[in-house]
């Protein structure tokens, strides 16, 4: 029997490898995804032969074939930002209609650690860096696609001692971030999401709540295994976790997921919605990019079986409502 996996793989994975790149590199993986000018646009994490990552744009009319990949990176560690000197990694792209701009949340890695940086673009040719937004050690940030309660919201994953939970923060202007609120915890123990959790794609708005696709890590004797799960946050108050699947919905199984620079990893940073379908662009084994499909309504119906209502994190939050 196959395990229940709500994501079904594209038949011809991997979708993109270093071999399709217009310049020499080690690997291409963990990409942000959006729709730009009617095409699917990916922001590839490209690791060079020194081991540092940069972010490069790829476009395709059907999101599957005929990728046109930029010759030059959009964001590069040599662009002059001291907090990015070791790399720009794992972009999550969110379109904000009211600004008519795309905000890119990415991991800025340097000798200071890994922090959260934001940048804005309207054309994917030039970017405006908003700079380091959340100090190290923090990563896996993704901005919500609209204001809620008049504010912008962002998921992130700080490292607090040995704990790596998903947190939420809010902002009036994308520059000053407050809160924060812990919304989804690593489960500890033997669980697939026991050792750490972090957001994968930006939140997906559904009639039943904000769909959060996230990764969970289980520490195996041979190393960590990265799988994907799903949870739901309240539409009007994303500080409330209202459902969480206890089991994973995509796990490393195919050869390109269990073998590579980092074995046993499926790690998405972006998805594109096509009607009810989620087209998930995920990194496999930190080496290649793959594609998988899921039905939003199937994930929601699975989540309906696992509803919870977590109390808000602290009394002042109740007062703040
Ligand atoms: C995480 C991130 C991802 C990576 C994963 C597995 O901490 O850094 O970029 O895919 O580890 O190596």
Tab-separated table of C-alpha atoms and ligand atoms in Angstrom:
chain	number	residue	atom	x	y	z
A	1	UNK	CA	0.000	0.000	0.000
A	2	UNK	CA	1.197	3.496	-0.839
A	3	UNK	CA	1.012	6.070	1.976
A	4	UNK	CA	-1.670	8.761	1.670
A	5	UNK	CA	-0.037	11.621	-0.175
A	6	UNK	CA	-2.335	14.458	-1.141
A	7	UNK	CA	0.270	15.694	-3.639
A	8	UNK	CA	0.736	13.721	-6.878
A	9	UNK	CA	4.028	14.060	-8.698
A	10	UNK	CA	4.480	15.251	-12.258
A	11	UNK	CA	5.443	12.244	-14.390
A	12	UNK	CA	8.658	13.720	-15.721
A	13	UNK	CA	10.311	15.003	-12.547
A	14	UNK	CA	12.746	16.509	-11.946
A	15	UNK	CA	11.462	19.583	-13.715
A	16	UNK	CA	14.692	21.627	-13.589
A	17	UNK	CA	18.268	20.683	-12.818
A	18	UNK	CA	21.632	22.421	-13.087
A	19	UNK	CA	21.843	21.042	-16.634
A	20	UNK	CA	19.158	23.470	-17.877
A	21	UNK	CA	20.916	26.502	-16.398
A	22	UNK	CA	22.454	28.996	-18.849
A	23	UNK	CA	25.565	29.210	-16.658
A	24	UNK	CA	27.654	26.779	-14.636
A	25	UNK	CA	26.371	25.961	-11.154
A	26	UNK	CA	26.192	23.108	-8.668
A	27	UNK	CA	22.434	22.801	-8.153
A	28	UNK	CA	19.059	24.503	-8.516
A	29	UNK	CA	16.313	23.926	-5.928
A	30	UNK	CA	13.853	25.536	-3.417
A	31	UNK	CA	12.239	28.135	-5.699
A	32	UNK	CA	9.621	30.820	-5.107
A	33	UNK	CA	6.701	30.765	-7.577
A	34	UNK	CA	4.145	33.236	-8.881
A	35	UNK	CA	2.256	34.277	-11.997
A	36	UNK	CA	3.747	37.253	-13.834
A	37	UNK	CA	2.433	38.601	-17.166
A	38	UNK	CA	0.324	35.446	-17.542
A	39	UNK	CA	3.332	33.141	-17.229
A	40	UNK	CA	4.629	31.013	-14.393
A	41	UNK	CA	7.661	32.682	-12.869
A	42	UNK	CA	10.048	30.863	-10.560
A	43	UNK	CA	12.768	32.460	-8.481
A	44	UNK	CA	15.336	29.680	-8.444
A	45	UNK	CA	17.754	29.133	-5.621
A	46	UNK	CA	20.977	28.437	-7.491
A	47	UNK	CA	24.010	27.169	-5.628
A	48	UNK	CA	27.278	28.098	-7.317
A	49	UNK	CA	30.499	26.102	-7.376
A	50	UNK	CA	31.737	27.912	-4.263
A	51	UNK	CA	28.681	26.744	-2.321
A	52	UNK	CA	26.852	30.082	-2.010
A	53	UNK	CA	23.284	30.546	-3.240
A	54	UNK	CA	21.761	33.319	-5.350
A	55	UNK	CA	18.282	33.851	-6.817
A	56	UNK	CA	17.584	33.754	-10.558
A	57	UNK	CA	14.328	34.180	-12.517
A	58	UNK	CA	12.904	31.433	-14.757
A	59	UNK	CA	9.719	31.772	-16.841
A	60	UNK	CA	7.466	29.346	-18.683
A	61	UNK	CA	4.143	29.854	-20.469
A	62	UNK	CA	2.671	26.556	-19.205
A	63	UNK	CA	4.643	26.239	-15.959
A	64	UNK	CA	6.054	22.889	-17.075
A	65	UNK	CA	8.058	23.157	-20.291
A	66	UNK	CA	10.272	25.576	-22.235
A	67	UNK	CA	11.796	27.395	-19.283
A	68	UNK	CA	13.565	30.642	-20.126
A	69	UNK	CA	16.166	31.266	-17.453
A	70	UNK	CA	17.799	34.660	-16.898
A	71	UNK	CA	21.521	34.906	-17.593
A	72	UNK	CA	22.038	37.073	-14.511
A	73	UNK	CA	20.766	36.653	-10.936
A	74	UNK	CA	18.083	38.956	-9.500
A	75	UNK	CA	19.565	38.813	-5.987
A	76	UNK	CA	23.184	37.860	-5.389
A	77	UNK	CA	25.373	37.692	-2.248
A	78	UNK	CA	27.929	39.982	-3.912
A	79	UNK	CA	25.376	42.804	-4.352
A	80	UNK	CA	26.889	44.558	-1.325
A	81	UNK	CA	24.678	43.621	1.602
A	82	UNK	CA	26.827	42.459	4.501
A	83	UNK	CA	24.026	40.272	5.888
A	84	UNK	CA	23.801	38.335	2.600
A	85	UNK	CA	27.525	37.690	2.123
A	86	UNK	CA	27.111	33.901	2.425
A	87	UNK	CA	24.004	33.690	0.240
A	88	UNK	CA	20.445	34.603	-0.721
A	89	UNK	CA	18.282	31.499	-0.218
A	90	UNK	CA	14.738	30.144	-0.364
A	91	UNK	CA	12.615	32.980	-1.826
A	92	UNK	CA	8.878	33.120	-1.133
A	93	UNK	CA	7.052	35.481	-3.515
A	94	UNK	CA	3.777	37.213	-2.636
A	95	UNK	CA	1.851	39.545	-4.946
A	96	UNK	CA	0.263	42.460	-3.086
A	97	UNK	CA	-2.468	43.841	-5.388
A	98	UNK	CA	-2.863	47.108	-3.466
A	99	UNK	CA	0.827	47.931	-4.035
A	100	UNK	CA	0.905	46.319	-7.478
A	101	UNK	CA	4.213	44.861	-6.360
A	102	UNK	CA	5.646	41.489	-5.505
A	103	UNK	CA	7.318	41.124	-2.143
A	104	UNK	CA	10.095	38.558	-1.889
A	105	UNK	CA	10.921	37.119	1.520
A	106	UNK	CA	14.244	35.275	1.521
A	107	UNK	CA	16.920	33.956	3.800
A	108	UNK	CA	19.915	36.296	4.077
A	109	UNK	CA	22.844	34.177	5.185
A	110	UNK	CA	26.131	35.587	6.492
A	111	UNK	CA	28.715	35.198	9.231
A	112	UNK	CA	26.013	36.691	11.504
A	113	UNK	CA	23.736	33.699	10.860
A	114	UNK	CA	20.612	33.252	8.752
A	115	UNK	CA	18.068	36.073	8.942
A	116	UNK	CA	14.931	37.176	7.092
A	117	UNK	CA	15.278	39.786	4.338
A	118	UNK	CA	12.579	41.395	2.190
A	119	UNK	CA	12.739	42.902	-1.280
A	120	UNK	CA	10.101	44.342	-3.625
A	121	UNK	CA	9.812	44.214	-7.384
A	122	UNK	CA	7.247	45.053	-10.030
A	123	UNK	CA	9.111	43.662	-13.048
A	124	UNK	CA	11.498	40.929	-11.857
A	125	UNK	CA	14.285	42.813	-13.650
A	126	UNK	CA	15.173	45.128	-10.752
A	127	UNK	CA	14.558	44.855	-7.011
A	128	UNK	CA	14.313	47.260	-4.104
A	129	UNK	CA	15.852	45.673	-1.021
A	130	UNK	CA	14.003	46.478	2.208
A	131	UNK	CA	16.985	44.932	4.015
A	132	UNK	CA	17.313	42.526	6.874
A	133	UNK	CA	13.893	42.470	8.497
A	134	UNK	CA	14.179	39.833	11.213
A	135	UNK	CA	17.560	39.265	12.873
A	136	UNK	CA	19.316	35.883	12.853
A	137	UNK	CA	18.631	33.123	13.504
A	138	UNK	CA	15.373	33.187	11.616
A	139	UNK	CA	14.215	31.893	8.220
A	140	UNK	CA	11.244	30.408	6.299
A	141	UNK	CA	9.441	33.757	6.069
A	142	UNK	CA	6.427	34.293	3.817
A	143	UNK	CA	4.131	37.334	3.545
A	144	UNK	CA	0.319	36.972	3.418
A	145	UNK	CA	-1.198	38.096	0.088
A	146	UNK	CA	-3.416	40.831	1.572
A	147	UNK	CA	-3.847	42.982	4.654
A	148	UNK	CA	-5.808	41.512	7.560
A	149	UNK	CA	-7.135	43.823	10.280
A	150	UNK	CA	-5.478	46.612	8.271
A	151	UNK	CA	-1.982	45.124	8.693
A	152	UNK	CA	0.497	43.056	6.704
A	153	UNK	CA	1.319	39.649	8.165
A	154	UNK	CA	4.297	37.364	7.758
A	155	UNK	CA	5.114	33.812	8.847
A	156	UNK	CA	8.651	33.174	10.081
A	157	UNK	CA	10.654	30.589	11.997
A	158	UNK	CA	13.058	31.860	14.632
A	159	UNK	CA	15.452	29.476	16.370
A	160	UNK	CA	14.845	29.789	20.106
A	161	UNK	CA	17.301	27.578	21.990
A	162	UNK	CA	16.537	24.140	20.568
A	163	UNK	CA	12.975	25.055	19.570
A	164	UNK	CA	12.003	25.805	15.968
A	165	UNK	CA	8.305	26.751	15.810
A	166	UNK	CA	6.376	28.800	13.229
A	167	UNK	CA	5.672	32.354	14.376
A	168	UNK	CA	3.635	35.192	12.963
A	169	UNK	CA	4.411	38.909	12.950
A	170	UNK	CA	2.480	41.946	11.707
A	171	UNK	CA	3.395	45.317	10.228
A	172	UNK	CA	1.762	48.601	9.181
A	173	UNK	CA	4.250	49.149	6.315
A	174	UNK	CA	6.304	45.989	5.547
A	175	UNK	CA	9.286	47.621	7.313
A	176	UNK	CA	8.426	47.604	11.015
A	177	UNK	CA	7.316	44.220	12.306
A	178	UNK	CA	5.650	43.610	15.671
A	179	UNK	CA	3.871	40.859	17.541
A	180	UNK	CA	5.182	38.200	17.514
A	181	UNK	CA	2.825	35.258	17.964
A	182	UNK	CA	3.708	31.570	18.028
A	183	UNK	CA	1.159	29.746	15.883
A	184	UNK	CA	2.400	26.255	15.060
A	185	UNK	CA	4.834	24.269	17.181
A	186	UNK	CA	7.242	21.466	16.416
A	187	UNK	CA	5.624	18.429	17.999
A	188	UNK	CA	8.652	16.829	19.652
A	189	UNK	CA	8.890	13.081	20.213
A	190	UNK	CA	8.790	10.630	17.298
A	191	UNK	CA	6.533	12.695	15.053
A	192	UNK	CA	7.308	13.539	11.402
A	193	UNK	CA	7.237	17.222	12.434
A	194	UNK	CA	8.828	16.588	15.836
A	195	UNK	CA	12.212	18.276	15.454
A	196	UNK	CA	11.332	21.522	13.631
A	197	UNK	CA	8.659	23.133	11.479
A	198	UNK	CA	8.706	26.063	9.048
A	199	UNK	CA	6.482	27.582	6.385
A	200	UNK	CA	6.838	26.297	2.839
A	201	UNK	CA	4.760	28.428	0.447
A	202	UNK	CA	3.085	31.755	1.269
A	203	UNK	CA	-0.364	31.264	2.853
A	204	UNK	CA	-3.141	30.328	0.413
A	205	UNK	CA	-6.505	32.014	0.984
A	206	UNK	CA	-9.487	29.601	0.999
A	207	UNK	CA	-13.092	30.055	2.178
A	208	UNK	CA	-12.255	27.945	5.254
A	209	UNK	CA	-9.105	29.761	6.329
A	210	UNK	CA	-5.500	30.440	5.384
A	211	UNK	CA	-4.026	27.200	4.124
A	212	UNK	CA	-0.483	26.819	5.444
A	213	UNK	CA	1.764	24.307	3.712
A	214	UNK	CA	4.721	23.717	5.978
A	215	UNK	CA	7.687	21.436	6.378
A	216	UNK	CA	8.308	19.198	9.325
A	217	UNK	CA	11.599	17.590	10.222
A	218	UNK	CA	12.222	14.309	11.940
A	219	UNK	CA	15.769	13.679	13.080
A	220	UNK	CA	16.818	10.210	11.951
A	221	UNK	CA	20.108	8.539	12.978
A	222	UNK	CA	21.317	9.115	9.397
A	223	UNK	CA	20.250	12.795	9.288
A	224	UNK	CA	17.061	14.864	9.072
A	225	UNK	CA	14.067	13.958	6.873
A	226	UNK	CA	12.079	16.924	5.495
A	227	UNK	CA	8.395	16.273	4.702
A	228	UNK	CA	5.390	18.513	4.072
A	229	UNK	CA	2.142	18.972	5.982
A	230	UNK	CA	-0.886	21.280	6.069
A	231	UNK	CA	-2.623	23.488	8.620
A	232	UNK	CA	-5.310	26.153	8.602
A	233	UNK	CA	-5.338	29.597	10.237
A	234	UNK	CA	-8.426	31.707	10.908
A	235	UNK	CA	-9.154	34.047	7.975
A	236	UNK	CA	-9.885	37.109	10.123
A	237	UNK	CA	-7.320	36.408	12.828
A	238	UNK	CA	-4.364	34.391	11.525
A	239	UNK	CA	-3.004	34.107	15.063
A	240	UNK	CA	-5.567	31.326	15.541
A	241	UNK	CA	-4.606	27.827	14.404
A	242	UNK	CA	-7.897	26.111	13.546
A	243	UNK	CA	-6.771	22.809	11.999
A	244	UNK	CA	-3.578	20.785	11.552
A	245	UNK	CA	-3.152	17.435	9.813
A	246	UNK	CA	-1.340	14.981	12.079
A	247	UNK	CA	0.229	13.208	9.088
A	248	UNK	CA	2.425	14.407	6.236
A	249	UNK	CA	1.129	14.913	2.696
A	250	UNK	CA	4.371	14.776	0.692
A	251	UNK	CA	7.518	12.895	1.674
A	252	UNK	CA	10.817	11.966	0.011
A	253	UNK	CA	10.315	8.655	-1.797
A	254	UNK	CA	11.547	8.951	-5.352
A	255	UNK	CA	15.241	8.545	-6.160
A	256	UNK	CA	15.644	12.292	-6.872
A	257	UNK	CA	14.261	13.064	-3.381
A	258	UNK	CA	16.238	10.516	-1.381
A	259	UNK	CA	19.573	11.044	-3.150
A	260	UNK	CA	21.398	14.324	-3.769
A	261	UNK	CA	23.398	16.950	-1.911
A	262	UNK	CA	21.073	16.649	1.101
A	263	UNK	CA	19.231	13.311	0.974
A	264	UNK	CA	15.605	12.840	2.058
A	265	UNK	CA	14.355	16.366	1.470
A	266	UNK	CA	11.208	17.723	-0.168
A	267	UNK	CA	11.156	21.478	0.414
A	268	UNK	CA	8.768	23.867	-1.332
A	269	UNK	CA	8.950	27.662	-1.315
A	270	UNK	CA	6.303	28.362	-3.965
A	271	UNK	CA	3.059	27.210	-5.514
A	272	UNK	CA	0.723	28.491	-8.217
A	273	UNK	CA	-3.054	28.072	-7.947
A	274	UNK	CA	-4.946	26.961	-11.063
A	275	UNK	CA	-8.609	26.815	-10.079
A	276	UNK	CA	-8.851	24.171	-7.356
A	277	UNK	CA	-5.389	22.796	-8.117
A	278	UNK	CA	-2.205	23.734	-6.354
A	279	UNK	CA	0.879	23.390	-8.543
A	280	UNK	CA	3.696	22.962	-6.071
A	281	UNK	CA	7.274	23.668	-7.140
A	282	UNK	CA	9.516	21.958	-4.632
A	283	UNK	CA	13.185	21.341	-4.101
A	284	UNK	CA	14.279	17.696	-4.080
A	285	UNK	CA	17.318	16.708	-2.007
A	286	UNK	CA	18.663	20.303	-2.258
A	287	UNK	CA	19.638	19.399	-5.830
A	288	UNK	CA	16.748	19.810	-8.315
A	289	UNK	CA	13.283	21.331	-8.736
A	290	UNK	CA	10.206	19.103	-9.021
A	291	UNK	CA	6.495	19.629	-9.548
A	292	UNK	CA	3.519	18.064	-7.763
A	293	UNK	CA	-0.229	18.717	-7.823
A	294	UNK	CA	-2.899	18.696	-5.135
A	295	UNK	CA	-6.561	19.616	-4.944
A	296	UNK	CA	-7.242	22.465	-2.495
A	297	UNK	CA	-10.669	21.021	-1.686
A	298	UNK	CA	-9.160	17.589	-0.878
A	299	UNK	CA	-6.678	19.161	1.521
A	300	UNK	CA	-9.465	21.216	3.118
A	301	UNK	CA	-11.677	18.180	3.539
A	302	UNK	CA	-8.794	16.300	5.216
A	303	UNK	CA	-8.244	19.315	7.505
A	304	UNK	CA	-11.951	19.342	8.449
A	305	UNK	CA	-11.333	16.026	10.236
A	306	UNK	CA	-8.612	17.601	12.363
A	307	UNK	CA	-10.015	20.852	13.645
A	308	UNK	CA	-8.621	22.433	16.786
A	309	UNK	CA	-8.978	25.834	18.280
A	310	UNK	CA	-5.759	26.871	19.935
A	311	UNK	CA	-6.125	29.525	22.599
A	312	UNK	CA	-4.364	32.751	21.735
A	313	UNK	CA	-0.786	32.817	22.940
A	314	UNK	CA	-1.032	35.336	25.800
A	315	UNK	CA	-3.639	37.436	27.655
A	316	UNK	CA	-2.572	40.738	26.100
A	317	UNK	CA	-3.434	39.297	22.708
A	318	UNK	CA	-6.979	38.675	23.865
A	319	UNK	CA	-7.149	42.304	24.973
A	320	UNK	CA	-5.726	43.359	21.657
A	321	UNK	CA	-8.542	41.723	19.703
B	1	LIG	C1	16.631	23.945	5.672
B	1	LIG	C2	16.718	25.054	4.652
B	1	LIG	C3	16.433	24.576	3.251
B	1	LIG	C4	17.024	23.219	2.937
B	1	LIG	C5	16.777	22.253	4.068
B	1	LIG	C6	17.393	20.880	3.831
B	1	LIG	O1	17.204	24.352	6.890
B	1	LIG	O2	17.973	25.635	4.722
B	1	LIG	O3	16.961	25.518	2.356
B	1	LIG	O4	16.403	22.722	1.769
B	1	LIG	O5	17.309	22.793	5.251
B	1	LIG	O6	18.787	20.976	3.683
